[in-house]
Short mmCIF file of C-alpha atoms and ligand atoms in Angstrom, two decimals:
data_model
loop_
_atom_site.label_atom_id
_atom_site.label_comp_id
_atom_site.label_asym_id
_atom_site.label_seq_id
_atom_site.Cartn_x
_atom_site.Cartn_y
_atom_site.Cartn_z
CA MET A 629 -73.06 58.49 53.46
CA SER A 630 -70.94 54.72 53.30
CA LEU A 631 -71.26 55.71 49.45
CA ARG A 632 -69.27 58.85 50.36
CA LYS A 633 -67.21 57.14 52.28
CA ASN A 634 -66.09 54.77 49.93
CA ASN A 635 -64.97 57.71 47.48
CA SER A 636 -62.97 58.85 50.23
CA PRO A 637 -59.36 60.09 49.12
CA ARG A 638 -58.24 57.04 51.00
CA VAL A 639 -60.06 54.64 48.57
CA LEU A 640 -58.83 56.81 45.29
CA LEU A 641 -55.22 56.30 46.45
CA ILE A 642 -55.84 52.53 45.72
CA PRO A 643 -55.42 52.45 41.63
CA PHE A 644 -52.91 55.13 42.24
CA VAL A 645 -50.39 53.00 44.81
CA LEU A 646 -51.05 49.50 42.31
CA ILE A 647 -49.84 51.53 39.11
CA THR A 648 -46.90 52.85 40.88
CA LEU A 649 -46.03 49.65 41.94
CA THR A 650 -46.41 48.02 38.82
CA SER A 651 -44.35 50.74 37.56
CA VAL A 652 -41.67 50.32 40.05
CA ALA A 653 -41.66 46.57 39.35
CA VAL A 654 -41.12 46.99 35.72
CA TYR A 655 -38.04 49.72 36.87
CA ILE A 656 -36.49 46.96 38.92
CA SER A 657 -36.70 44.28 36.49
CA PHE A 658 -35.68 46.46 33.33
CA ALA A 659 -32.90 47.77 35.90
CA GLN A 660 -31.85 44.13 36.70
CA GLN A 661 -31.96 43.24 33.29
CA THR A 662 -29.22 46.29 32.47
CA GLN A 663 -27.21 44.54 35.59
CA THR A 664 -27.51 41.73 33.87
CA ASP A 665 -26.30 43.00 30.92
CA ASP A 666 -22.97 43.73 32.32
CA ARG A 667 -22.33 40.49 34.11
CA LEU A 668 -22.02 38.61 30.97
CA THR A 669 -20.82 41.32 28.67
CA GLY A 670 -16.81 41.28 27.98
CA ASN A 671 -14.31 39.11 27.44
CA TRP A 672 -14.27 35.77 29.12
CA ALA A 673 -10.75 33.25 29.65
CA ALA A 674 -11.17 29.17 30.14
CA ARG A 675 -7.55 28.32 30.32
CA ASN A 676 -6.00 25.53 30.20
CA VAL A 677 -2.74 24.64 31.61
CA GLY A 678 -1.02 21.00 30.29
CA SER A 679 -0.09 19.08 33.07
CA THR A 680 3.05 17.86 31.71
CA ASP A 681 3.55 20.42 28.55
CA GLY A 682 3.37 23.81 31.43
CA VAL A 683 1.41 25.12 28.27
CA THR A 684 -1.85 27.20 28.73
CA ARG A 685 -4.00 27.37 25.94
CA SER A 686 -6.78 29.29 26.86
CA THR A 687 -10.41 29.09 25.08
CA TYR A 688 -11.99 32.80 24.78
CA PHE A 689 -15.44 33.88 24.74
CA ASN A 690 -15.83 36.97 23.99
CA LEU A 691 -19.67 38.07 24.71
CA LYS A 692 -21.92 40.94 24.99
CA TYR A 693 -25.94 40.66 25.81
CA GLU A 694 -28.11 42.76 24.17
CA ALA A 695 -31.66 42.63 23.97
CA GLY A 696 -31.47 39.31 25.14
CA LYS A 697 -29.55 37.94 23.09
CA ILE A 698 -25.66 36.94 23.07
CA THR A 699 -23.65 37.91 20.29
CA GLY A 700 -20.39 37.84 20.15
CA THR A 701 -16.75 35.39 19.08
CA ILE A 702 -15.40 32.29 20.47
CA ARG A 703 -11.79 30.97 19.84
CA ALA A 704 -10.90 27.41 21.10
CA THR A 705 -7.75 26.04 20.04
CA GLN A 706 -7.29 26.44 16.17
CA PHE A 707 -10.82 27.55 15.59
CA PHE A 708 -12.47 30.97 15.48
CA TYR A 709 -16.32 31.09 15.81
CA THR A 710 -18.69 33.95 15.33
CA ILE A 711 -21.97 33.28 17.53
CA LYS A 712 -24.99 32.98 14.89
CA GLU A 713 -27.94 31.94 17.88
CA SER A 714 -28.70 32.12 21.25
CA THR A 715 -31.32 31.75 23.70
CA GLY A 716 -31.56 32.19 27.59
CA GLY A 717 -29.00 34.81 29.24
CA PRO A 718 -26.43 35.05 32.25
CA ASP A 719 -28.59 32.74 34.43
CA GLY A 720 -28.54 29.64 31.53
CA PHE A 721 -27.72 30.15 27.71
CA THR A 722 -27.45 28.36 25.21
CA ILE A 723 -25.35 29.65 22.08
CA ILE A 724 -24.11 27.99 19.16
CA ALA A 725 -21.37 29.19 16.71
CA ALA A 726 -19.75 28.64 13.62
CA MET A 727 -16.97 29.36 11.31
CA PRO A 728 -16.40 28.13 7.59
CA ASP A 729 -13.80 26.25 7.23
CA GLY A 730 -12.96 25.53 3.23
CA ARG A 731 -16.24 24.46 1.69
CA SER A 732 -17.98 23.39 4.99
CA GLU A 733 -19.14 25.20 8.05
CA ARG A 734 -18.01 24.23 11.54
CA ARG A 735 -21.02 24.41 14.10
CA VAL A 736 -20.23 24.29 17.87
CA GLN A 737 -22.29 24.49 20.98
CA TYR A 738 -21.99 26.41 24.11
CA GLU A 739 -24.24 26.05 27.28
CA GLY A 740 -23.83 27.77 30.14
CA LYS A 741 -24.63 30.30 33.20
CA LEU A 742 -22.99 32.30 35.48
CA VAL A 743 -22.11 31.48 38.73
CA GLY A 744 -20.49 34.31 41.15
CA ASP A 745 -18.14 35.85 38.97
CA GLU A 746 -16.99 32.78 37.02
CA LEU A 747 -18.35 31.61 33.89
CA ARG A 748 -19.35 28.15 33.68
CA ILE A 749 -19.50 27.10 30.15
CA GLY A 750 -19.81 23.30 28.66
CA ARG A 751 -19.01 22.75 24.60
CA ARG A 752 -20.53 19.98 22.53
CA ASN A 753 -19.56 19.48 18.75
CA ARG A 754 -22.57 17.68 17.87
CA PRO A 755 -25.87 16.81 20.38
CA ASP A 756 -25.06 13.19 20.60
CA GLN A 757 -21.60 14.21 22.36
CA PRO A 758 -20.70 14.18 25.56
CA ILE A 759 -20.41 17.75 27.05
CA THR A 760 -16.56 19.44 28.08
CA GLU A 761 -16.92 21.43 30.78
CA MET A 762 -14.96 24.42 31.65
CA VAL A 763 -14.62 27.68 34.39
CA ALA A 764 -14.30 31.10 32.06
CA ASN A 765 -12.75 34.65 34.42
CA ARG A 766 -12.67 37.70 32.96
CA ALA A 767 -10.50 37.68 30.21
CA PRO A 768 -8.42 41.65 29.46
CA ALA A 769 -10.77 43.15 26.51
CA GLY A 770 -8.71 42.04 23.61
CA GLU A 771 -7.07 38.91 24.71
CA GLY A 772 -7.18 36.23 22.34
CA ALA A 773 -8.82 38.15 19.21
CA MET A 774 -8.39 37.26 15.59
CA PRO A 775 -5.20 38.08 14.64
CA ALA A 776 -5.07 40.66 11.61
CA ARG A 777 -4.66 39.19 7.83
CA ILE A 778 -1.72 39.01 6.51
CA GLU A 779 -1.97 39.37 2.93
CA PRO A 780 -0.89 35.75 0.96
CA PRO A 781 2.17 36.90 -1.13
CA ALA A 782 2.20 36.14 -5.03
CA ARG A 783 2.49 33.17 -6.66
CA HIS A 784 5.28 31.75 -7.55
CA LYS A 785 7.29 28.12 -8.48
CA VAL A 786 9.56 27.24 -5.34
CA PRO A 787 12.21 25.22 -6.24
CA TYR A 788 13.26 21.56 -5.85
CA ASN A 789 15.10 21.31 -2.54
CA GLY A 790 16.10 18.15 -3.83
CA LEU A 791 15.26 16.05 -1.07
CA ALA A 792 13.16 12.31 -1.21
CA LYS A 793 14.09 10.59 -4.41
CA THR A 794 12.30 7.94 -2.63
CA PRO A 795 9.20 8.25 -0.29
CA PRO A 796 10.36 9.40 3.12
CA MET A 797 10.75 6.93 5.73
CA GLY A 798 11.10 6.85 9.07
CA TRP A 799 8.73 7.58 12.77
CA ASN A 800 6.18 9.91 13.89
CA SER A 801 5.10 10.61 17.07
CA TRP A 802 1.26 11.46 16.53
CA ASN A 803 -0.70 7.87 16.08
CA LYS A 804 0.27 6.11 18.78
CA PHE A 805 1.70 9.30 21.78
CA ALA A 806 -0.40 12.02 20.28
CA GLY A 807 0.22 14.76 23.31
CA ARG A 808 2.13 12.57 25.15
CA VAL A 809 5.03 12.66 23.33
CA ASP A 810 8.33 13.86 25.12
CA ASP A 811 11.85 14.12 24.85
CA ALA A 812 12.62 11.00 26.40
CA ALA A 813 10.13 9.47 24.26
CA VAL A 814 11.38 10.84 20.87
CA ARG A 815 14.70 9.47 23.04
CA GLY A 816 13.83 6.09 22.83
CA ILE A 817 12.62 5.61 19.51
CA ALA A 818 15.89 6.76 18.02
CA ASP A 819 17.42 4.13 20.66
CA ALA A 820 15.13 1.60 19.15
CA MET A 821 14.89 2.42 15.56
CA ALA A 822 18.71 2.46 15.30
CA SER A 823 19.26 -0.95 17.36
CA ASN A 824 16.37 -3.14 16.00
CA GLY A 825 17.01 -3.33 12.01
CA MET A 826 15.10 -0.23 11.24
CA ARG A 827 17.52 2.39 10.75
CA GLU A 828 19.58 -0.43 8.48
CA ALA A 829 15.94 -1.27 6.62
CA GLY A 830 16.01 2.88 5.58
CA TYR A 831 14.15 4.47 8.36
CA VAL A 832 15.48 7.40 8.95
CA TYR A 833 13.39 10.21 10.50
CA VAL A 834 12.33 10.59 14.06
CA ASN A 835 9.21 13.12 13.52
CA ILE A 836 8.18 15.13 16.32
CA ASP A 837 4.55 15.49 15.80
CA ASP A 838 2.01 18.34 17.88
CA THR A 839 2.32 19.50 20.99
CA TRP A 840 6.40 20.04 22.12
CA GLU A 841 5.45 24.18 21.23
CA ALA A 842 5.52 26.84 24.02
CA GLY A 843 5.01 30.45 23.28
CA ARG A 844 7.19 32.66 22.14
CA ASN A 845 10.36 35.00 23.61
CA ALA A 846 10.58 38.95 23.35
CA GLN A 847 12.08 38.63 20.25
CA GLY A 848 9.47 36.41 19.20
CA GLU A 849 11.13 33.17 18.66
CA ILE A 850 9.17 29.99 19.33
CA GLN A 851 9.82 28.16 22.10
CA THR A 852 9.48 24.89 23.11
CA ASN A 853 7.64 23.42 26.48
CA LYS A 854 8.17 21.27 29.47
CA LYS A 855 8.29 18.48 26.99
CA PHE A 856 11.24 19.51 25.24
CA PRO A 857 13.54 21.12 26.91
CA ASP A 858 16.31 20.91 24.57
CA MET A 859 15.36 20.60 21.14
CA LYS A 860 19.14 21.32 19.51
CA ALA A 861 20.26 18.48 22.72
CA LEU A 862 17.39 16.49 21.12
CA ALA A 863 18.34 16.78 17.67
CA ASP A 864 22.34 16.27 18.42
CA TYR A 865 21.34 12.99 20.30
CA VAL A 866 19.44 11.94 17.05
CA HIS A 867 21.81 12.84 14.76
CA LYS A 868 24.65 10.83 16.25
CA LYS A 869 22.05 8.03 16.21
CA GLY A 870 22.61 8.21 12.46
CA LEU A 871 19.14 9.29 12.35
CA LYS A 872 16.79 12.69 11.45
CA LEU A 873 14.57 14.82 13.68
CA GLY A 874 11.52 16.15 11.62
CA ILE A 875 8.99 18.57 13.58
CA TYR A 876 5.81 19.83 13.10
CA SER A 877 3.92 23.48 12.73
CA SER A 878 1.17 25.14 11.34
CA PRO A 879 1.06 28.18 9.30
CA GLY A 880 -2.13 29.09 11.30
CA PRO A 881 -1.49 31.28 15.10
CA ASN A 882 -2.38 27.77 16.02
CA THR A 883 -1.63 24.35 15.20
CA CYS A 884 -4.89 21.95 15.31
CA ALA A 885 -3.87 21.43 18.84
CA GLY A 886 -4.26 24.77 20.31
CA TYR A 887 -0.43 25.38 20.44
CA GLU A 888 1.25 27.74 18.77
CA GLY A 889 1.92 28.40 14.75
CA THR A 890 3.95 30.22 12.91
CA TYR A 891 1.57 32.77 11.67
CA GLY A 892 3.49 36.35 11.19
CA HIS A 893 6.76 34.01 12.35
CA GLU A 894 7.65 31.97 8.49
CA GLU A 895 10.95 32.72 7.97
CA GLN A 896 12.09 33.27 11.70
CA ASP A 897 10.71 30.05 12.48
CA ALA A 898 12.19 28.27 9.88
CA MET A 899 15.22 29.54 11.19
CA THR A 900 14.42 28.38 14.27
CA PHE A 901 13.95 24.97 13.33
CA ALA A 902 17.73 25.16 11.20
CA LYS A 903 19.25 25.98 14.13
CA TRP A 904 18.19 23.27 16.32
CA GLY A 905 19.02 20.71 13.52
CA ILE A 906 15.79 19.81 12.06
CA ASP A 907 15.58 17.88 9.14
CA TYR A 908 11.69 17.71 8.37
CA LEU A 909 8.79 19.89 9.06
CA LYS A 910 5.29 18.89 8.81
CA TYR A 911 3.30 21.48 7.73
CA ASP A 912 -0.36 21.02 9.20
CA TRP A 913 -3.43 24.04 7.99
CA CYS A 914 -5.49 23.55 11.42
CA GLY A 915 -5.61 27.01 12.56
CA ALA A 916 -4.78 28.91 9.03
CA ARG A 917 -8.09 28.00 8.30
CA ILE A 918 -9.25 31.21 10.38
CA LEU A 919 -8.12 33.30 8.32
CA TYR A 920 -7.68 32.20 4.78
CA THR A 921 -10.01 30.11 2.49
CA ASP A 922 -8.75 27.21 0.57
CA GLU A 923 -8.03 28.61 -2.80
CA GLU A 924 -5.49 30.73 -0.36
CA MET A 925 -3.51 27.30 0.48
CA PRO A 926 -1.41 27.44 -2.50
CA ALA A 927 0.43 30.79 -1.26
CA ILE A 928 0.39 30.06 2.43
CA TYR A 929 2.42 26.68 1.79
CA GLN A 930 4.69 28.28 -1.03
CA LYS A 931 5.97 30.87 2.50
CA MET A 932 7.36 28.12 4.16
CA GLY A 933 8.63 26.46 1.16
CA ASP A 934 10.46 29.48 0.61
CA ALA A 935 11.56 30.03 4.72
CA LEU A 936 12.50 27.00 4.48
CA LEU A 937 15.17 26.92 1.08
CA LYS A 938 16.40 30.13 2.78
CA THR A 939 17.64 28.59 5.50
CA GLY A 940 20.11 26.37 3.35
CA ARG A 941 19.48 23.61 5.85
CA PRO A 942 17.89 20.65 3.56
CA ILE A 943 14.84 20.27 5.34
CA VAL A 944 12.00 17.88 4.10
CA TYR A 945 8.66 19.53 3.40
CA SER A 946 5.84 17.86 3.99
CA LEU A 947 2.24 19.55 3.37
CA CYS A 948 -0.82 18.25 5.46
CA GLN A 949 -3.89 19.89 4.25
CA TYR A 950 -5.89 16.47 4.14
CA GLY A 951 -5.94 16.41 0.39
CA ARG A 952 -7.87 19.60 -0.14
CA LEU A 953 -8.04 21.85 -3.23
CA ASP A 954 -6.11 18.73 -5.30
CA VAL A 955 -2.65 19.45 -3.93
CA TRP A 956 -1.33 17.31 -5.47
CA LYS A 957 -1.80 19.42 -8.59
CA TRP A 958 0.54 22.38 -7.00
CA GLY A 959 2.05 20.62 -4.26
CA PRO A 960 5.60 20.44 -5.88
CA GLU A 961 5.03 24.04 -6.94
CA VAL A 962 5.66 25.45 -3.36
CA GLY A 963 8.11 23.44 -2.53
CA GLY A 964 6.22 20.26 -1.51
CA ASN A 965 7.94 16.75 -0.69
CA LEU A 966 5.03 14.99 0.32
CA TRP A 967 1.07 15.77 0.91
CA ARG A 968 -1.58 14.54 2.62
CA THR A 969 -4.33 13.08 0.57
CA THR A 970 -6.67 12.30 2.94
CA GLY A 971 -8.04 12.55 6.53
CA ASP A 972 -6.39 11.31 9.43
CA ILE A 973 -5.76 7.53 9.60
CA ARG A 974 -7.50 5.94 12.49
CA ASP A 975 -6.53 2.24 13.38
CA THR A 976 -8.68 0.15 11.82
CA TRP A 977 -9.73 -1.63 9.03
CA ASP A 978 -11.94 0.27 7.46
CA SER A 979 -10.32 3.48 7.46
CA MET A 980 -6.75 2.04 6.91
CA THR A 981 -8.57 0.80 3.76
CA GLY A 982 -10.40 3.24 2.60
CA ILE A 983 -7.86 5.52 2.65
CA GLY A 984 -5.33 3.11 1.26
CA PHE A 985 -7.51 1.83 -1.73
CA ARG A 986 -8.67 5.47 -2.80
CA GLN A 987 -5.43 6.49 -3.48
CA ASN A 988 -5.69 5.47 -7.70
CA GLU A 989 -6.21 8.13 -9.22
CA LEU A 990 -3.86 10.07 -7.45
CA ALA A 991 -0.76 7.72 -9.23
CA GLN A 992 -0.08 10.24 -11.99
CA TYR A 993 1.20 12.88 -9.43
CA ALA A 994 3.61 10.97 -7.56
CA ARG A 995 7.23 10.99 -8.50
CA PRO A 996 10.65 11.63 -6.88
CA GLY A 997 11.13 14.40 -5.10
CA HIS A 998 6.99 15.06 -4.77
CA TRP A 999 4.38 12.02 -2.84
CA ASN A 1000 0.87 11.24 -2.36
CA ASP A 1001 1.04 10.70 1.30
CA PRO A 1002 -1.71 8.57 2.45
CA ASP A 1003 -0.80 9.68 6.48
CA MET A 1004 1.46 7.23 8.64
CA LEU A 1005 1.58 3.61 9.01
CA GLU A 1006 -0.49 2.29 12.76
CA ILE A 1007 1.07 -0.87 12.34
CA GLY A 1008 1.83 -2.01 15.63
CA ASN A 1009 -0.93 -0.14 17.53
CA GLY A 1010 -3.46 -2.79 18.23
CA GLY A 1011 -6.53 -2.02 16.54
CA MET A 1012 -6.20 -4.41 13.66
CA SER A 1013 -4.38 -8.36 13.31
CA ASP A 1014 -0.65 -9.15 11.87
CA THR A 1015 -2.73 -10.36 8.52
CA GLU A 1016 -4.19 -6.77 8.08
CA TYR A 1017 -1.06 -4.67 9.09
CA LYS A 1018 0.65 -6.78 6.56
CA THR A 1019 -2.57 -5.64 4.09
CA HIS A 1020 -1.20 -2.01 4.88
CA MET A 1021 2.61 -2.42 4.92
CA SER A 1022 1.78 -3.56 0.95
CA LEU A 1023 -1.06 -1.02 0.09
CA TRP A 1024 1.30 1.44 1.13
CA ALA A 1025 4.61 -0.05 -0.93
CA MET A 1026 2.67 -0.33 -3.97
CA LEU A 1027 1.24 3.69 -3.64
CA ALA A 1028 4.87 4.30 -3.47
CA ALA A 1029 3.43 6.05 0.18
CA PRO A 1030 5.78 7.35 2.48
CA LEU A 1031 6.09 5.12 5.11
CA LEU A 1032 6.25 6.79 9.08
CA ALA A 1033 5.70 3.86 11.48
CA GLY A 1034 3.46 5.36 14.02
CA ASN A 1035 3.63 2.73 17.11
CA ASP A 1036 6.15 2.79 20.03
CA LEU A 1037 9.56 1.23 18.35
CA ARG A 1038 10.66 0.71 21.42
CA GLN A 1039 7.63 -2.23 22.59
CA MET A 1040 6.66 -4.03 20.08
CA SER A 1041 6.24 -7.88 19.37
CA HIS A 1042 8.70 -9.35 16.62
CA GLU A 1043 5.65 -9.48 14.32
CA THR A 1044 5.28 -5.73 14.10
CA LEU A 1045 8.98 -5.54 13.49
CA ALA A 1046 9.33 -7.81 11.08
CA ILE A 1047 6.45 -5.96 9.27
CA LEU A 1048 7.85 -3.04 9.04
CA THR A 1049 11.11 -4.17 8.35
CA ASN A 1050 10.32 -6.67 5.60
CA ARG A 1051 12.92 -5.40 3.00
CA GLU A 1052 11.39 -6.85 0.44
CA VAL A 1053 8.10 -5.15 0.93
CA ILE A 1054 10.20 -1.52 1.37
CA ALA A 1055 12.31 -1.91 -2.22
CA ILE A 1056 8.85 -2.07 -4.05
CA ASP A 1057 8.01 1.50 -1.78
CA GLN A 1058 11.79 2.80 -2.36
CA ASP A 1059 12.17 1.89 -6.18
CA LYS A 1060 13.96 4.80 -7.66
CA LEU A 1061 11.34 4.74 -10.65
CA GLY A 1062 8.97 6.24 -8.55
CA LYS A 1063 6.13 5.36 -10.08
CA GLN A 1064 2.55 5.02 -8.06
CA GLY A 1065 1.08 1.51 -8.23
CA THR A 1066 -2.22 1.25 -9.44
CA ARG A 1067 -5.64 -0.78 -9.59
CA PHE A 1068 -5.33 -3.25 -12.29
CA SER A 1069 -8.93 -5.01 -11.80
CA LYS A 1070 -11.69 -5.52 -9.48
CA ASN A 1071 -13.73 -8.21 -8.05
CA GLY A 1072 -16.16 -7.41 -5.74
CA ASP A 1073 -13.44 -7.79 -2.94
CA GLN A 1074 -10.59 -8.73 -4.49
CA GLU A 1075 -8.26 -6.13 -5.99
CA ILE A 1076 -4.90 -7.05 -7.76
CA TRP A 1077 -2.83 -3.58 -7.87
CA THR A 1078 0.43 -3.80 -10.01
CA ARG A 1079 3.68 -1.18 -9.58
CA GLN A 1080 6.03 -0.58 -12.48
CA LEU A 1081 9.62 -0.71 -10.87
CA SER A 1082 13.10 0.07 -12.38
CA GLY A 1083 14.91 -2.11 -14.21
CA GLY A 1084 11.57 -3.53 -15.86
CA ALA A 1085 10.72 -5.38 -12.90
CA ILE A 1086 6.82 -5.49 -11.04
CA ALA A 1087 4.89 -5.47 -8.82
CA VAL A 1088 1.60 -7.25 -7.75
CA ALA A 1089 -0.32 -7.12 -4.88
CA PHE A 1090 -3.59 -9.39 -4.54
CA PHE A 1091 -5.67 -7.79 -2.52
CA ASN A 1092 -8.54 -9.55 -0.03
CA ARG A 1093 -10.52 -7.38 1.07
CA ALA A 1094 -13.43 -9.85 2.63
CA LYS A 1095 -13.31 -11.56 5.47
CA ASP A 1096 -12.56 -15.06 4.15
CA GLU A 1097 -9.97 -16.41 2.12
CA ALA A 1098 -10.62 -16.39 -1.10
CA LYS A 1099 -8.58 -17.53 -4.94
CA MET A 1100 -7.51 -14.84 -6.51
CA SER A 1101 -5.83 -15.61 -10.28
CA VAL A 1102 -4.05 -13.22 -13.07
CA LYS A 1103 -2.87 -14.16 -16.76
CA TRP A 1104 0.70 -13.25 -16.79
CA ALA A 1105 -0.12 -11.91 -20.23
CA ASP A 1106 -2.46 -8.87 -19.09
CA ILE A 1107 -0.29 -7.82 -16.38
CA GLY A 1108 3.00 -7.57 -18.87
CA ALA A 1109 4.59 -9.50 -17.04
CA PRO A 1110 7.91 -10.14 -18.76
CA ALA A 1111 8.41 -13.60 -20.66
CA LYS A 1112 11.25 -15.18 -19.23
CA ARG A 1113 10.16 -13.87 -15.74
CA LYS A 1114 10.70 -15.47 -12.23
CA ALA A 1115 8.20 -14.79 -9.12
CA ARG A 1116 9.23 -13.89 -6.06
CA ASP A 1117 6.86 -14.14 -3.10
CA LEU A 1118 7.71 -10.95 -0.81
CA TRP A 1119 5.92 -12.38 2.62
CA LEU A 1120 6.93 -15.66 2.24
CA HIS A 1121 11.23 -14.72 1.20
CA ARG A 1122 11.28 -17.25 -1.17
CA ASP A 1123 10.57 -17.06 -5.21
CA VAL A 1124 7.20 -19.28 -6.84
CA GLU A 1125 6.66 -21.22 -9.96
CA ALA A 1126 5.18 -18.31 -12.67
CA LYS A 1127 4.37 -20.52 -15.60
CA ASP A 1128 2.73 -20.02 -18.61
CA PRO A 1129 -0.52 -18.89 -18.38
CA GLU A 1130 -1.49 -17.24 -15.39
CA TYR A 1131 -1.13 -16.92 -11.81
CA SER A 1132 -3.30 -18.38 -8.77
CA VAL A 1133 -3.08 -18.11 -5.12
CA THR A 1134 -5.26 -18.70 -2.40
CA VAL A 1135 -5.52 -15.30 -0.49
CA PRO A 1136 -6.23 -15.18 3.45
CA GLY A 1137 -9.20 -12.98 4.43
CA HIS A 1138 -8.17 -8.95 4.78
CA GLY A 1139 -4.75 -10.57 3.24
CA VAL A 1140 -2.47 -10.14 0.53
CA VAL A 1141 -0.06 -11.89 -1.17
CA MET A 1142 2.42 -9.92 -3.04
CA LEU A 1143 5.08 -10.71 -5.61
CA ARG A 1144 8.23 -8.97 -7.50
CA LEU A 1145 8.45 -10.44 -10.92
CA LYS A 1146 11.22 -9.74 -13.40
C1 GLA B 2097 -4.30 16.66 12.22
C2 GLA B 2097 -2.76 16.26 11.58
C3 GLA B 2097 -2.52 14.94 12.02
C4 GLA B 2097 -1.87 15.18 13.60
C5 GLA B 2097 -2.86 16.64 14.48
C6 GLA B 2097 -1.95 16.97 15.47
O1 GLA B 2097 -4.77 15.95 12.48
O2 GLA B 2097 -3.94 15.38 9.93
O3 GLA B 2097 -2.15 13.75 11.37
O4 GLA B 2097 -0.85 15.93 12.81
O5 GLA B 2097 -3.69 17.26 13.44
O6 GLA B 2097 -2.72 17.68 16.03
#
């Protein structure tokens, strides 16, 4: 009876209820997941409004969450990444995204989670680097999408603009000011250059680097941001000082720092620059890499070379693409007056010498109108000693490199000014024969470089890359010194004995002795 009782319909209900409950639970969790998809899927923007320039630069996350995976794209400053891997979901995820960059690939890692209707995200460029935090909100679909690709033009030779017969000299804002450059600073620099002897020593270009840009107006014209209220007025000011004004942009939709580039507006921007009174353009590859391969660089640079010529205004054309694709071989053909040969310089002995002493093989490509550019000077920025800065100045002069001071000219030491305005060293840099110097010998840390000058003169530099002083010698005959010669020490500013058969000198650690032979 009891058994019967146990087998009553009420008891039989138990498994039925259990099955039903399980199905409901599965259903709810499935429903939750579907709901979760909606929470993460869509376009998100983390907007960053610059406190001094007022420019909004956004990072876009265009995401899709499906079957436990996050896919989509991320656009940040100059970069456009595709998500390659993901773990987790809306309540905590990690994504790894990548983009091709020349011959290599850039990777970035984001970690984030949804909190309410905000996406809290942190970026890590490398596992050992700290996280950069940001908050993204829903953005209209399509905003921040990859711009349509404009096919590069067919190649042709851009005629030489007749400028930069000697390496350009002046100043550039990036090394010292980076994003802090503004109208007042540029005016102050121009004032300094016009009154401290630099202008007379040959420094003419006052070059504004990245971060001057805002967006475009309804006609598509590029606008300056709050830091530069009136570029034309600034150019007028600089011109009145007997100086010239330079500017910066990128062939990409964005510059390196994520501001507006010239993409699709090349001719229009060149015209705007000309209208403002710009005399020099540094054109930085950066944002173009999301649309073009390295092999397409020449065509893209040619486009701006043509556009600058078309303005009818003499504008020095400076290529900045870090020496990729052997730019020295095609720089002149696209109208370039100079081209960066390396990545960015830093204010350290290792960075400066690493770049400078690597330029030997490129000597054959430099000539009047077309120069190798080992990057801007760091002299006076504080990371090196004055002895090391003299080496920097001497090496750049031997290399016939552009001399673009990168320090705050409004407040510098007498020693810094003396190094920058050493006219005898500048004369080597600016020698009108335009032949870049080369390494004559290397003996451990001691290197002797020579440079052929106009009128049969020769410059010889004894570089001591070691920490301790070293005695260095060279036989006059070996470097082809004239038989009847006069030798002048360009840092001591006096003539020195130049008797046969050789010259011997003690060079301080990290220092240089530089001579001119005639
Ligand atoms: C690149 C260039 C630098 C400077 C910055 C500005 O890194 O190589 O010289 O112009 O961009 O964003």
